[in-house]
Amino acid sequence: MFHKNSLCVIMAAVTVGLSLIAVIAITLIVYHHADSAINFSIEQNNAQIVRNVSDSIDSYIEEMVSVSDTVTDLLSRHSAAEMNRSLIVFLRKDIETIVVFDDNGKPVVTADSRSLRKDINITEQSWYVSAGTTDKRYIISPPHVERLYSGEYPWVITLTKNVTWTQDLQKHQGIMIIDMNFTHIKDLCTRGGSDNGYLYIKDLQNDIVYHPKQQMIYAGIMPEEISRISDLKSGSAVVPASSGKLSVFAEPLSNADWVVTGVSPMDGLATYESGPGLYVVLAILALALMVLFGSIILSRAIIKPIYNLMSLMEHIHIENSTEAASPCELYEADQLGKSFNGMVERIRQLMVQVRTEQEQLRRSELKALNAQINPHFLYNTLDSVVWLAENDDKDSVVKIVMALSKYFRLSLSGARDFIPVEDELQQVEKYLLIQKMRFKDVFVYHIECADNVRKAKTLKVTLQPIVENAIVHGIGTMDEGGKIWISAYGSGECLELSVKDNGCGIKPDVLAHILECNPSTRTGIGIKNVHQRIQLACGPQYGLHVESRLDEGTTVTVRLPLNF
Amino acid sequence: MKRRLTIFLIIAVFVVIIGGVRYLWRAGSGTKKSYNFDLIVKSTNMDYWKTVNEGALAAASAYNATVKYKGPPTEENCKQQISILKESVAERPDAVILAASDYNLLAEPVQDAIDAGIPVLMIDSNVKNTNTIGYVGTDNIKLGNMLAQQLCGHIGKTSGTVGITSFVKESWPAVRREAGFRSGMELHPEFKILKTVYGGSDIEKTEYLTSRMVLANPGLSAVAALNAQSATGAARALNKLGRNDIQLYAIDCTPEEAMYMEKGIIKIALLQNPYQMGYYSVETACNYLRGKKVSGRNTDIYTVNVNTLFDDKYEQLIFPFKS
C-alpha cells in the first residue's frame, strides 16, 4: 500500500509539505513582524529613558542655576559678612555646598558652619581656573571628588559662576560654586538603563563625562560600541555590534554641554530569554504530524475502495457472473465500481454472443462440410455402382447401394447434434464398406465398441472426417495390406473414440500444427472442424489427440464427456 | 496488533522528535545562555568588595549573566563564609566566584563545591586547592615587591628601620605581599626590617600595634602597610603621635587614607583594581563555562601619591560613589 508513488504517500507528502511551507512562512512573517515591533519598542523605550534622564539632569542643573541666581541676587542686596554661613537654607540632600570665593581664592561666603580646608589652593582648582576664562553665565564641571572640607570626599558636579558684590563700598569680584551631589545623577543613569542597556554622558568633544563602565575604560577595556556611536550628538541611530544591533539615542542637555546617550541592545524577540521559538517549533511539528495522520486517514478512505477495486480487477473471472464490485460510500469510487461492473457485464454478454456466433459458425461449417462430402461421395459411389453394374456384379451393386442408402438414412438424423455412439459407428461402417468396395479391398477395417458406451452420446459426423483422412492420406497410397481399427470405449469420465491406421504416418512438422486453427492451411480441414466443434460444445479439456509415426501409422483419439 | 504497533511507533517517533528538538534547542541556545554566578566576598560591607561587585555586574551585563553578591558582613568571619559557600553550592549556580577568607580552612569546602560539580573561581585571595578554575586578582608578590621599590625610591634616606603592618597572619595575600616586600627589601640591606605586626584587618588593633611599634623603635623611618585596614590603622597612629617624619607606604587607598595622604602621612599608595577584578572574574568564569581554556589573570596595580590622588583614572578607585 505504501509504494513511493501510491496515492497515499503522494497525498501525505504534498499536504504535509504544503502545510509546513505555509505554516513556516506565516511563522517567519509573524516572527519578523514581532521582532521589528519589539525592536521598535526597544528604540522607543530607549529614547524615552534618555529623554527622562536628560530632563531630570536638566532640571537639576536648572535648579542649581536658579539657586545661584538667588544667591547672586542676595549678594547684590546684602553684605557678604551678613550672608556668610547663612546659606544653609539652600542646602539640600542633593546640594553639597555653596561657597563664594573672592578673586584671591579666599572664601567670602560659605553655606554653613563647616570650615573649609586651609591646605588647598582654591585658585588651582580646575573649576576656578575654567570660570575665570569663560564668558558664559555659568560652567558645569564634569563629575569630580570635591575636597573642600576635611575628611569629606563627595562626588559632585560643580556649577561655577562669576559674581560681583559690594562690600565696604567697594566692588568685589569673585567666583561662586554650587556643588551638586553627582551620586543622584549617577543613580538616575543606573536606574534609567533598561535591562541590558545603559546610559552614559559625554561632552560635546565626545569625551566621556560619566560611563557606568568607566573603570573598564580606564583599564583599557572599551565597550566596542563607544567608538561607533561617538559622533552621535542627538537623535537615534542603530549601530552594529558583535552581538547584534544596538539602539542608540542621544539627547543633548539644554543647561550643560553634555549629551546623554542611551545604548540598548536590539535583540527583538530574543530579548525574552527562553523565547517562544521552542513552542513554535513544537507547534509546527505537532501540526505536521496532525496533517500527516489526517492525510493518511483521508487517502486511506480514498484508496481503500480503489484498492479493493484494483484487486478485484486483478483477480476477476469474467465467466463467474457472481463477482462484482461492492457498493462504496465514496461517491467517485462507487461510480468507478459501477462502471466497472457495467463493463464486466457487457464483456460477459459479448462472450456469450461470441460463443453463440462461433457455434453457429461451426454448425454452418459442418453443414458446408456435409454439403461438400455428400455430392462428392455420392458421385464417387455412384460411379463405382455404374462400374459394378457394367460388370454384372449384381451382388456387389446391391451391397453398395444398400450401404449407401443406410449411410444416408443415418445422416438424416434430423437437426440433432448428438447421436448415440452405435449410430455413429454404424454410419462409419457403411462409409468404410462403400470405400472398401471402391478401393477394391486394398484395406481391411475392424470396428469394436465397448458395451457400456454403445448408448453414449457423441457429436454427429465425428469419425467420418477422421476415417476419410486415414483412407485418403494414410493408406490410400498403399497398394495393399492397409488396416483401420476403430474402437469406442470408456476411460474414466471420458468416452474415447480411436481411429488407428497402419498407413504412411504424418510428417512431424505437419503433425505439430495439425489441430491449430490456421486458415492458411487448407489441409485437414475436416479434422480441425471436428476438434473445434468438440471443444466448443464440451470444453477445452476435450477434443482430438493425434499420434503418428512415419511409415508405421497414425492414431487419432477423440475424447468426449461420457455423460451429456 | 499491527495497529497497536503502528500507534506505538508513531508515539515513539513523536517523543524522539520532541526530545531531539529540545536537545538541539538547548545546544543551539547555549551561546546565548545566561549564567548564574555567586560572588562570595570576604565582607559585603566594605567599599572594596562593593567595587568588585560593580565590576562583576558590568561584566554580567556584557556577558548576559547574573551575579549574586554574598558574603559575611565582616572579614574575619571565616566560618560564616564557609556556610555561605555551602548554601551557594546547594543553590547550584553555574559557578562560584570566591575570595577566600582563609587559605587553608576554605580548601576543603571549595573541594566539596567542585566535587558537587560547581566550578570555583578564586579572586583576590586564593585557597589551598589547585582544582579551581584559577585565580583572578592582584599579583600579591609583585604588589609587595613594588611597595618595597616605592619605599626605597622615595624614602630619601640611605638607611633606617622599616616596620610592616600586616593583617591576618596566615592569610594568603598577607603571606605573599610580605614575602614580596621582604624580597624587594633584600636588595637594600641598609634598611633594617622589623618584625611584622598583624592587626587582623582591624583598624583599632593595627593602630594600637603601630603605636607600640613606633614607641618601641625610636629610629623608625618608614612603615609598610599591607592592606587598607593596616594602612588606616597605622596612619591614625602616626597622626595621633604627630610623627610626620615616619613615612607610610600603603597598599590600597580609602577616602580616609586619601585624607592622610593629603596630610602627608601616607607617602605612596599602591592601588589594586577591584572593579577590574570583578569584571575579569565574571569574564573568566563565562569563558570557562563556554569551554574556552582559561587561566588566571592578574589585575592592574597603580601607584598614587598626593599629586595624582584626584586624577580621573584613580578617583573612582579611591572614592567610590555612595548611594
JSON list of C-alpha atoms in Angstrom, two decimals, chain B residues 240-323:
[
{"chain": "B", "resi": 240, "resn": "LYS", "atom": "CA", "xyz": [47.90, 60.85, 66.73]},
{"chain": "B", "resi": 241, "resn": "LEU", "atom": "CA", "xyz": [51.56, 60.57, 67.64]},
{"chain": "B", "resi": 242, "resn": "GLY", "atom": "CA", "xyz": [52.26, 63.53, 65.37]},
{"chain": "B", "resi": 243, "resn": "ARG", "atom": "CA", "xyz": [55.04, 61.62, 63.67]},
{"chain": "B", "resi": 244, "resn": "ASN", "atom": "CA", "xyz": [55.03, 63.16, 60.20]},
{"chain": "B", "resi": 245, "resn": "ASP", "atom": "CA", "xyz": [58.65, 62.13, 59.89]},
{"chain": "B", "resi": 246, "resn": "ILE", "atom": "CA", "xyz": [57.68, 58.48, 59.61]},
{"chain": "B", "resi": 247, "resn": "GLN", "atom": "CA", "xyz": [56.59, 57.76, 56.06]},
{"chain": "B", "resi": 248, "resn": "LEU", "atom": "CA", "xyz": [53.78, 55.38, 55.47]},
{"chain": "B", "resi": 249, "resn": "TYR", "atom": "CA", "xyz": [53.67, 53.28, 52.30]},
{"chain": "B", "resi": 250, "resn": "ALA", "atom": "CA", "xyz": [50.30, 51.72, 51.84]},
{"chain": "B", "resi": 251, "resn": "ILE", "atom": "CA", "xyz": [48.54, 49.14, 49.79]},
{"chain": "B", "resi": 252, "resn": "ASP", "atom": "CA", "xyz": [45.01, 50.22, 48.84]},
{"chain": "B", "resi": 253, "resn": "CYS", "atom": "CA", "xyz": [43.63, 53.68, 49.34]},
{"chain": "B", "resi": 254, "resn": "THR", "atom": "CA", "xyz": [40.36, 54.50, 51.03]},
{"chain": "B", "resi": 255, "resn": "PRO", "atom": "CA", "xyz": [38.98, 58.05, 51.33]},
{"chain": "B", "resi": 256, "resn": "GLU", "atom": "CA", "xyz": [40.35, 58.12, 54.87]},
{"chain": "B", "resi": 257, "resn": "GLU", "atom": "CA", "xyz": [43.75, 57.12, 53.59]},
{"chain": "B", "resi": 258, "resn": "ALA", "atom": "CA", "xyz": [43.43, 59.81, 50.95]},
{"chain": "B", "resi": 259, "resn": "MET", "atom": "CA", "xyz": [42.94, 62.28, 53.73]},
{"chain": "B", "resi": 260, "resn": "TYR", "atom": "CA", "xyz": [46.10, 61.04, 55.44]},
{"chain": "B", "resi": 261, "resn": "MET", "atom": "CA", "xyz": [47.87, 61.20, 52.16]},
{"chain": "B", "resi": 262, "resn": "GLU", "atom": "CA", "xyz": [46.82, 64.83, 51.78]},
{"chain": "B", "resi": 263, "resn": "LYS", "atom": "CA", "xyz": [48.07, 65.37, 55.30]},
{"chain": "B", "resi": 264, "resn": "GLY", "atom": "CA", "xyz": [51.41, 63.95, 54.22]},
{"chain": "B", "resi": 265, "resn": "ILE", "atom": "CA", "xyz": [51.32, 60.87, 56.40]},
{"chain": "B", "resi": 266, "resn": "ILE", "atom": "CA", "xyz": [50.89, 58.39, 53.59]},
{"chain": "B", "resi": 267, "resn": "LYS", "atom": "CA", "xyz": [53.62, 58.92, 51.06]},
{"chain": "B", "resi": 268, "resn": "ILE", "atom": "CA", "xyz": [52.69, 56.41, 48.38]},
{"chain": "B", "resi": 269, "resn": "ALA", "atom": "CA", "xyz": [49.75, 54.13, 47.97]},
{"chain": "B", "resi": 270, "resn": "LEU", "atom": "CA", "xyz": [49.52, 51.17, 45.62]},
{"chain": "B", "resi": 271, "resn": "LEU", "atom": "CA", "xyz": [46.06, 50.74, 44.22]},
{"chain": "B", "resi": 272, "resn": "GLN", "atom": "CA", "xyz": [44.53, 47.47, 43.27]},
{"chain": "B", "resi": 273, "resn": "ASN", "atom": "CA", "xyz": [41.66, 47.50, 40.81]},
{"chain": "B", "resi": 274, "resn": "PRO", "atom": "CA", "xyz": [38.75, 45.70, 42.45]},
{"chain": "B", "resi": 275, "resn": "TYR", "atom": "CA", "xyz": [36.41, 46.79, 39.67]},
{"chain": "B", "resi": 276, "resn": "GLN", "atom": "CA", "xyz": [38.65, 45.11, 37.13]},
{"chain": "B", "resi": 277, "resn": "MET", "atom": "CA", "xyz": [38.90, 42.10, 39.40]},
{"chain": "B", "resi": 278, "resn": "GLY", "atom": "CA", "xyz": [35.12, 41.73, 39.46]},
{"chain": "B", "resi": 279, "resn": "TYR", "atom": "CA", "xyz": [34.87, 42.29, 35.73]},
{"chain": "B", "resi": 280, "resn": "TYR", "atom": "CA", "xyz": [37.61, 39.82, 34.84]},
{"chain": "B", "resi": 281, "resn": "SER", "atom": "CA", "xyz": [36.26, 37.21, 37.23]},
{"chain": "B", "resi": 282, "resn": "VAL", "atom": "CA", "xyz": [32.86, 37.09, 35.53]},
{"chain": "B", "resi": 283, "resn": "GLU", "atom": "CA", "xyz": [34.51, 37.22, 32.11]},
{"chain": "B", "resi": 284, "resn": "THR", "atom": "CA", "xyz": [36.84, 34.35, 33.02]},
{"chain": "B", "resi": 285, "resn": "ALA", "atom": "CA", "xyz": [34.03, 32.26, 34.51]},
{"chain": "B", "resi": 286, "resn": "CYS", "atom": "CA", "xyz": [31.90, 32.78, 31.37]},
{"chain": "B", "resi": 287, "resn": "ASN", "atom": "CA", "xyz": [34.77, 31.81, 29.12]},
{"chain": "B", "resi": 288, "resn": "TYR", "atom": "CA", "xyz": [35.41, 28.75, 31.25]},
{"chain": "B", "resi": 289, "resn": "LEU", "atom": "CA", "xyz": [31.77, 27.66, 31.08]},
{"chain": "B", "resi": 290, "resn": "ARG", "atom": "CA", "xyz": [31.78, 28.16, 27.31]},
{"chain": "B", "resi": 291, "resn": "GLY", "atom": "CA", "xyz": [34.57, 25.64, 27.11]},
{"chain": "B", "resi": 292, "resn": "LYS", "atom": "CA", "xyz": [37.42, 28.01, 26.42]},
{"chain": "B", "resi": 293, "resn": "LYS", "atom": "CA", "xyz": [40.75, 27.32, 28.02]},
{"chain": "B", "resi": 294, "resn": "VAL", "atom": "CA", "xyz": [41.19, 29.86, 30.75]},
{"chain": "B", "resi": 295, "resn": "SER", "atom": "CA", "xyz": [43.90, 30.58, 33.23]},
{"chain": "B", "resi": 296, "resn": "GLY", "atom": "CA", "xyz": [44.24, 33.08, 36.00]},
{"chain": "B", "resi": 297, "resn": "ARG", "atom": "CA", "xyz": [44.54, 36.74, 35.30]},
{"chain": "B", "resi": 298, "resn": "ASN", "atom": "CA", "xyz": [46.34, 39.46, 37.17]},
{"chain": "B", "resi": 299, "resn": "THR", "atom": "CA", "xyz": [44.70, 42.81, 37.62]},
{"chain": "B", "resi": 300, "resn": "ASP", "atom": "CA", "xyz": [46.39, 46.16, 37.33]},
{"chain": "B", "resi": 301, "resn": "ILE", "atom": "CA", "xyz": [48.35, 47.90, 40.08]},
{"chain": "B", "resi": 302, "resn": "TYR", "atom": "CA", "xyz": [48.61, 51.69, 40.15]},
{"chain": "B", "resi": 303, "resn": "THR", "atom": "CA", "xyz": [50.88, 53.90, 42.15]},
{"chain": "B", "resi": 304, "resn": "VAL", "atom": "CA", "xyz": [49.38, 57.11, 43.53]},
{"chain": "B", "resi": 305, "resn": "ASN", "atom": "CA", "xyz": [50.82, 59.93, 45.52]},
{"chain": "B", "resi": 306, "resn": "VAL", "atom": "CA", "xyz": [49.28, 63.15, 46.76]},
{"chain": "B", "resi": 307, "resn": "ASN", "atom": "CA", "xyz": [49.54, 64.79, 43.34]},
{"chain": "B", "resi": 308, "resn": "THR", "atom": "CA", "xyz": [47.83, 62.03, 41.38]},
{"chain": "B", "resi": 309, "resn": "LEU", "atom": "CA", "xyz": [45.24, 61.26, 44.01]},
{"chain": "B", "resi": 310, "resn": "PHE", "atom": "CA", "xyz": [42.49, 63.13, 42.20]},
{"chain": "B", "resi": 311, "resn": "ASP", "atom": "CA", "xyz": [43.37, 62.06, 38.69]},
{"chain": "B", "resi": 312, "resn": "ASP", "atom": "CA", "xyz": [40.35, 60.85, 36.77]},
{"chain": "B", "resi": 313, "resn": "LYS", "atom": "CA", "xyz": [41.92, 57.47, 36.45]},
{"chain": "B", "resi": 314, "resn": "TYR", "atom": "CA", "xyz": [42.23, 56.84, 40.19]},
{"chain": "B", "resi": 315, "resn": "GLU", "atom": "CA", "xyz": [39.46, 58.99, 41.56]},
{"chain": "B", "resi": 316, "resn": "GLN", "atom": "CA", "xyz": [36.80, 56.33, 41.24]},
{"chain": "B", "resi": 317, "resn": "LEU", "atom": "CA", "xyz": [39.04, 53.63, 42.70]},
{"chain": "B", "resi": 318, "resn": "ILE", "atom": "CA", "xyz": [39.71, 55.67, 45.82]},
{"chain": "B", "resi": 319, "resn": "PHE", "atom": "CA", "xyz": [36.37, 57.40, 46.23]},
{"chain": "B", "resi": 320, "resn": "PRO", "atom": "CA", "xyz": [33.57, 55.05, 45.35]},
{"chain": "B", "resi": 321, "resn": "PHE", "atom": "CA", "xyz": [30.19, 56.52, 44.51]},
{"chain": "B", "resi": 322, "resn": "LYS", "atom": "CA", "xyz": [27.97, 56.44, 47.54]},
{"chain": "B", "resi": 323, "resn": "SER", "atom": "CA", "xyz": [24.32, 55.83, 47.03]}
]
